[in-house]
mmCIF file of C-alpha atoms in Angstrom:
data_model
loop_
_atom_site.group_PDB
_atom_site.id
_atom_site.type_symbol
_atom_site.label_atom_id
_atom_site.label_comp_id
_atom_site.label_asym_id
_atom_site.label_seq_id
_atom_site.Cartn_x
_atom_site.Cartn_y
_atom_site.Cartn_z
ATOM 1 C CA MET A 23 84.125 86.112 173.843
ATOM 2 C CA ARG A 24 87.398 84.212 173.690
ATOM 3 C CA VAL A 25 90.029 84.711 171.000
ATOM 4 C CA ALA A 26 93.006 82.454 170.310
ATOM 5 C CA THR A 27 95.664 83.523 167.801
ATOM 6 C CA GLU A 28 98.819 82.305 166.159
ATOM 7 C CA THR A 29 101.177 84.202 163.846
ATOM 8 C CA HIS A 30 103.833 83.209 161.355
ATOM 9 C CA ARG A 31 106.175 85.702 159.699
ATOM 10 C CA ARG A 32 107.626 84.687 156.332
ATOM 11 C CA ASN A 33 109.110 86.684 153.442
ATOM 12 C CA GLY A 34 107.896 90.029 154.781
ATOM 13 C CA VAL A 35 104.321 88.853 155.383
ATOM 14 C CA THR A 36 102.676 88.025 158.695
ATOM 15 C CA LEU A 37 100.041 85.281 158.548
ATOM 16 C CA VAL A 38 97.511 85.520 161.375
ATOM 17 C CA ALA A 39 95.330 82.563 162.383
ATOM 18 C CA VAL A 40 92.409 83.376 164.686
ATOM 19 C CA ARG A 41 89.783 81.303 166.441
ATOM 20 C CA VAL A 42 86.984 83.259 168.064
ATOM 21 C CA GLU A 43 84.666 81.438 170.453
ATOM 22 C CA HIS A 44 81.397 82.924 171.646
ATOM 23 C CA ASP A 45 80.912 81.713 175.198
ATOM 24 C CA GLY A 46 77.908 83.921 176.008
ATOM 25 C CA GLU A 47 74.204 83.146 175.929
ATOM 26 C CA GLN A 48 73.023 85.823 173.486
ATOM 27 C CA ARG A 49 73.697 86.187 169.788
ATOM 28 C CA GLN A 50 76.521 88.751 169.419
ATOM 29 C CA ARG A 51 77.921 91.006 166.724
ATOM 30 C CA VAL A 52 81.673 91.230 167.221
ATOM 31 C CA ARG A 53 84.433 93.371 165.759
ATOM 32 C CA LEU A 54 87.957 91.924 165.757
ATOM 33 C CA ALA A 55 90.659 94.525 165.173
ATOM 34 C CA ASN A 56 94.049 93.892 163.636
ATOM 35 C CA GLU A 57 96.793 94.940 166.057
ATOM 36 C CA CYS A 58 99.721 94.195 163.729
ATOM 37 C CA ALA A 59 101.602 97.156 162.257
ATOM 38 C CA GLY A 60 100.017 97.138 158.809
ATOM 39 C CA PRO A 61 96.744 96.796 156.926
ATOM 40 C CA VAL A 62 94.708 93.608 156.759
ATOM 41 C CA TRP A 63 94.986 91.564 153.582
ATOM 42 C CA PRO A 64 91.750 89.608 153.959
ATOM 43 C CA PRO A 65 90.940 86.218 152.472
ATOM 44 C CA ARG A 66 89.270 86.567 149.071
ATOM 45 C CA GLU A 67 86.320 84.822 147.454
ATOM 46 C CA ASN A 68 85.784 85.262 143.722
ATOM 47 C CA GLY A 69 88.335 88.076 143.729
ATOM 48 C CA LEU A 70 86.585 90.070 146.482
ATOM 49 C CA PRO A 71 87.305 90.313 150.212
ATOM 50 C CA ALA A 72 85.420 87.600 152.076
ATOM 51 C CA PRO A 73 82.273 88.794 153.878
ATOM 52 C CA GLY A 74 82.933 90.714 157.075
ATOM 53 C CA TRP A 75 86.488 91.783 156.237
ATOM 54 C CA ASP A 76 87.912 95.261 155.694
ATOM 55 C CA ASP A 77 91.389 96.785 155.967
ATOM 56 C CA GLY A 78 91.171 96.978 159.771
ATOM 57 C CA GLY A 79 89.775 93.599 160.719
ATOM 58 C CA TRP A 80 86.666 91.422 160.732
ATOM 59 C CA GLU A 81 83.088 91.943 161.829
ATOM 60 C CA GLY A 82 80.471 89.258 162.092
ATOM 61 C CA VAL A 83 77.649 87.703 164.076
ATOM 62 C CA LEU A 84 78.176 84.702 166.322
ATOM 63 C CA ASP A 85 75.548 82.501 167.911
ATOM 64 C CA PRO A 86 76.098 81.131 171.424
ATOM 65 C CA GLY A 87 78.645 78.316 171.311
ATOM 66 C CA ASP A 88 79.997 79.265 167.861
ATOM 67 C CA ARG A 89 83.704 78.659 167.236
ATOM 68 C CA THR A 90 84.778 80.492 164.108
ATOM 69 C CA PRO A 91 88.202 80.090 162.483
ATOM 70 C CA LEU A 92 89.521 83.156 160.658
ATOM 71 C CA GLY A 93 92.783 84.071 159.028
ATOM 72 C CA TYR A 94 94.403 86.914 157.157
ATOM 73 C CA ALA A 95 97.751 88.290 156.095
ATOM 74 C CA THR A 96 99.413 91.632 156.715
ATOM 75 C CA PRO A 97 102.697 93.209 155.666
ATOM 76 C CA GLY A 98 103.085 94.539 159.218
ATOM 77 C CA GLU A 99 105.225 93.051 161.951
ATOM 78 C CA PRO A 100 103.315 90.832 164.379
ATOM 79 C CA ARG A 101 102.287 92.173 167.790
ATOM 80 C CA ASP A 102 101.176 90.398 170.926
ATOM 81 C CA PRO A 103 98.270 89.969 170.691
ATOM 82 C CA PRO A 104 97.872 90.317 166.907
ATOM 83 C CA VAL A 105 94.078 90.659 167.224
ATOM 84 C CA SER A 106 91.818 92.251 169.816
ATOM 85 C CA VAL A 107 88.071 92.384 170.380
ATOM 86 C CA ALA A 108 87.273 96.004 169.490
ATOM 87 C CA TRP A 109 83.626 95.730 170.589
ATOM 88 C CA THR A 110 80.669 93.412 170.900
ATOM 89 C CA GLU A 111 76.951 94.113 170.892
ATOM 90 C CA ARG A 112 73.825 92.081 171.039
ATOM 91 C CA ALA A 113 72.777 91.032 167.546
ATOM 92 C CA ALA A 114 69.189 90.879 166.428
ATOM 93 C CA ALA A 115 67.890 87.693 164.890
ATOM 94 C CA GLY A 116 67.326 88.102 161.171
ATOM 95 C CA PRO A 117 68.797 87.889 157.708
ATOM 96 C CA PRO A 118 72.526 88.297 157.050
ATOM 97 C CA ASP A 119 73.863 91.770 156.395
ATOM 98 C CA ALA A 120 73.989 93.165 152.845
ATOM 99 C CA SER A 121 77.726 92.506 152.339
ATOM 100 C CA ALA A 122 77.209 88.765 152.880
ATOM 101 C CA ALA A 123 74.296 88.719 150.432
ATOM 102 C CA VAL A 124 76.305 90.571 147.771
ATOM 103 C CA ALA A 125 79.297 88.246 148.269
ATOM 104 C CA GLU A 126 77.077 85.238 147.492
ATOM 105 C CA PHE A 127 76.490 86.558 143.966
ATOM 106 C CA GLY A 128 80.090 85.723 143.008
ATOM 107 C CA ASP A 129 81.797 86.748 139.782
ATOM 108 C CA PRO A 130 79.580 89.163 137.785
ATOM 109 C CA ARG A 131 81.083 88.279 134.406
ATOM 110 C CA PRO A 132 79.052 85.994 132.137
ATOM 111 C CA PRO A 133 80.535 82.553 131.475
ATOM 112 C CA ARG A 134 82.742 82.428 128.388
ATOM 113 C CA ASP A 135 80.407 80.013 126.584
ATOM 114 C CA ALA A 136 77.468 82.432 127.050
ATOM 115 C CA VAL A 137 79.143 85.078 124.884
ATOM 116 C CA PRO A 138 78.497 84.456 121.186
ATOM 117 C CA GLU A 139 81.455 83.923 118.909
ATOM 118 C CA PRO A 140 82.203 86.889 116.679
ATOM 119 C CA ASP A 141 81.083 86.806 113.067
ATOM 120 C CA THR A 142 84.126 85.755 111.044
ATOM 121 C CA ALA A 143 82.608 86.293 107.610
ATOM 122 C CA LEU A 144 84.385 88.904 105.513
ATOM 123 C CA PRO A 145 82.401 92.040 104.743
ATOM 124 C CA ASP A 146 81.390 92.309 101.062
ATOM 125 C CA ALA A 147 83.628 95.368 100.528
ATOM 126 C CA VAL A 148 86.720 93.489 101.781
ATOM 127 C CA ARG A 149 85.844 90.416 99.714
ATOM 128 C CA ASP A 150 85.484 92.616 96.560
ATOM 129 C CA TRP A 151 88.776 94.417 97.262
ATOM 130 C CA LEU A 152 90.636 91.112 97.729
ATOM 131 C CA GLY A 153 89.084 89.844 94.476
ATOM 132 C CA ASP A 154 90.352 92.971 92.648
ATOM 133 C CA VAL A 155 93.866 92.526 94.107
ATOM 134 C CA SER A 156 93.848 88.870 93.094
ATOM 135 C CA SER A 157 92.777 89.752 89.521
ATOM 136 C CA ARG A 158 95.497 92.398 89.166
ATOM 137 C CA ALA A 159 98.112 89.992 90.535
ATOM 138 C CA SER A 160 97.204 87.264 88.057
ATOM 139 C CA GLU A 161 96.923 89.647 85.073
ATOM 140 C CA ASP A 162 99.742 92.156 85.540
ATOM 141 C CA GLY A 163 101.637 90.774 88.518
ATOM 142 C CA GLU A 164 101.100 92.249 91.941
ATOM 143 C CA THR A 165 102.061 95.871 92.528
ATOM 144 C CA PRO A 166 104.087 97.199 95.471
ATOM 145 C CA GLU A 167 100.945 99.017 96.660
ATOM 146 C CA ASP A 168 98.969 95.775 96.628
ATOM 147 C CA ARG A 169 101.712 93.959 98.534
ATOM 148 C CA GLU A 170 101.760 96.684 101.233
ATOM 149 C CA ALA A 171 97.958 96.760 101.510
ATOM 150 C CA VAL A 172 97.673 92.964 101.766
ATOM 151 C CA SER A 173 100.507 92.869 104.322
ATOM 152 C CA ALA A 174 98.762 95.552 106.434
ATOM 153 C CA LEU A 175 95.502 93.609 106.205
ATOM 154 C CA ALA A 176 97.209 90.405 107.352
ATOM 155 C CA ALA A 177 98.793 92.197 110.323
ATOM 156 C CA ARG A 178 95.438 93.697 111.361
ATOM 157 C CA ALA A 179 93.701 90.327 111.001
ATOM 158 C CA SER A 180 96.351 88.754 113.239
ATOM 159 C CA VAL A 181 95.770 91.364 115.977
ATOM 160 C CA LEU A 182 92.006 90.857 115.802
ATOM 161 C CA ARG A 183 92.430 87.055 115.934
ATOM 162 C CA GLU A 184 94.491 87.390 119.138
ATOM 163 C CA ARG A 185 91.751 89.522 120.725
ATOM 164 C CA VAL A 186 89.129 86.915 119.887
ATOM 165 C CA ASP A 187 91.294 84.159 121.395
ATOM 166 C CA GLU A 188 91.667 86.004 124.747
#
């Protein structure tokens, strides 16, 4: 197993580029450990750490001849070397591990257009109340209580409209 690395420190963050090359003849599971003074900030896919990554490094399976590029960030100062091979073991042939399968699912939220629009029709009780306020306003002139109630209703409707637009 050969590992080549390069680091760049900028604005308090160390960027670590790694290329791991499997030069053996058997399929291998490998664990690469971060040696920098700080936790791993792994690459993310759909808001989740990419498969194989945790706060200490990367673990994955390599076939003979595989050359895999990896990269991550860390707030820690770089060290030489920034990455080490923590261990390797022979990997069985078979399906990918569960974390890779779960990562393929992606974002669990339904698409925005799959969520029905809220019903914007006024409830009968609100429609009746507004009709009563309108009648009083045209007959006797609006009252201070009516003005306050209608103003409160408008403010509440505005808040609800903003929630729907989110």
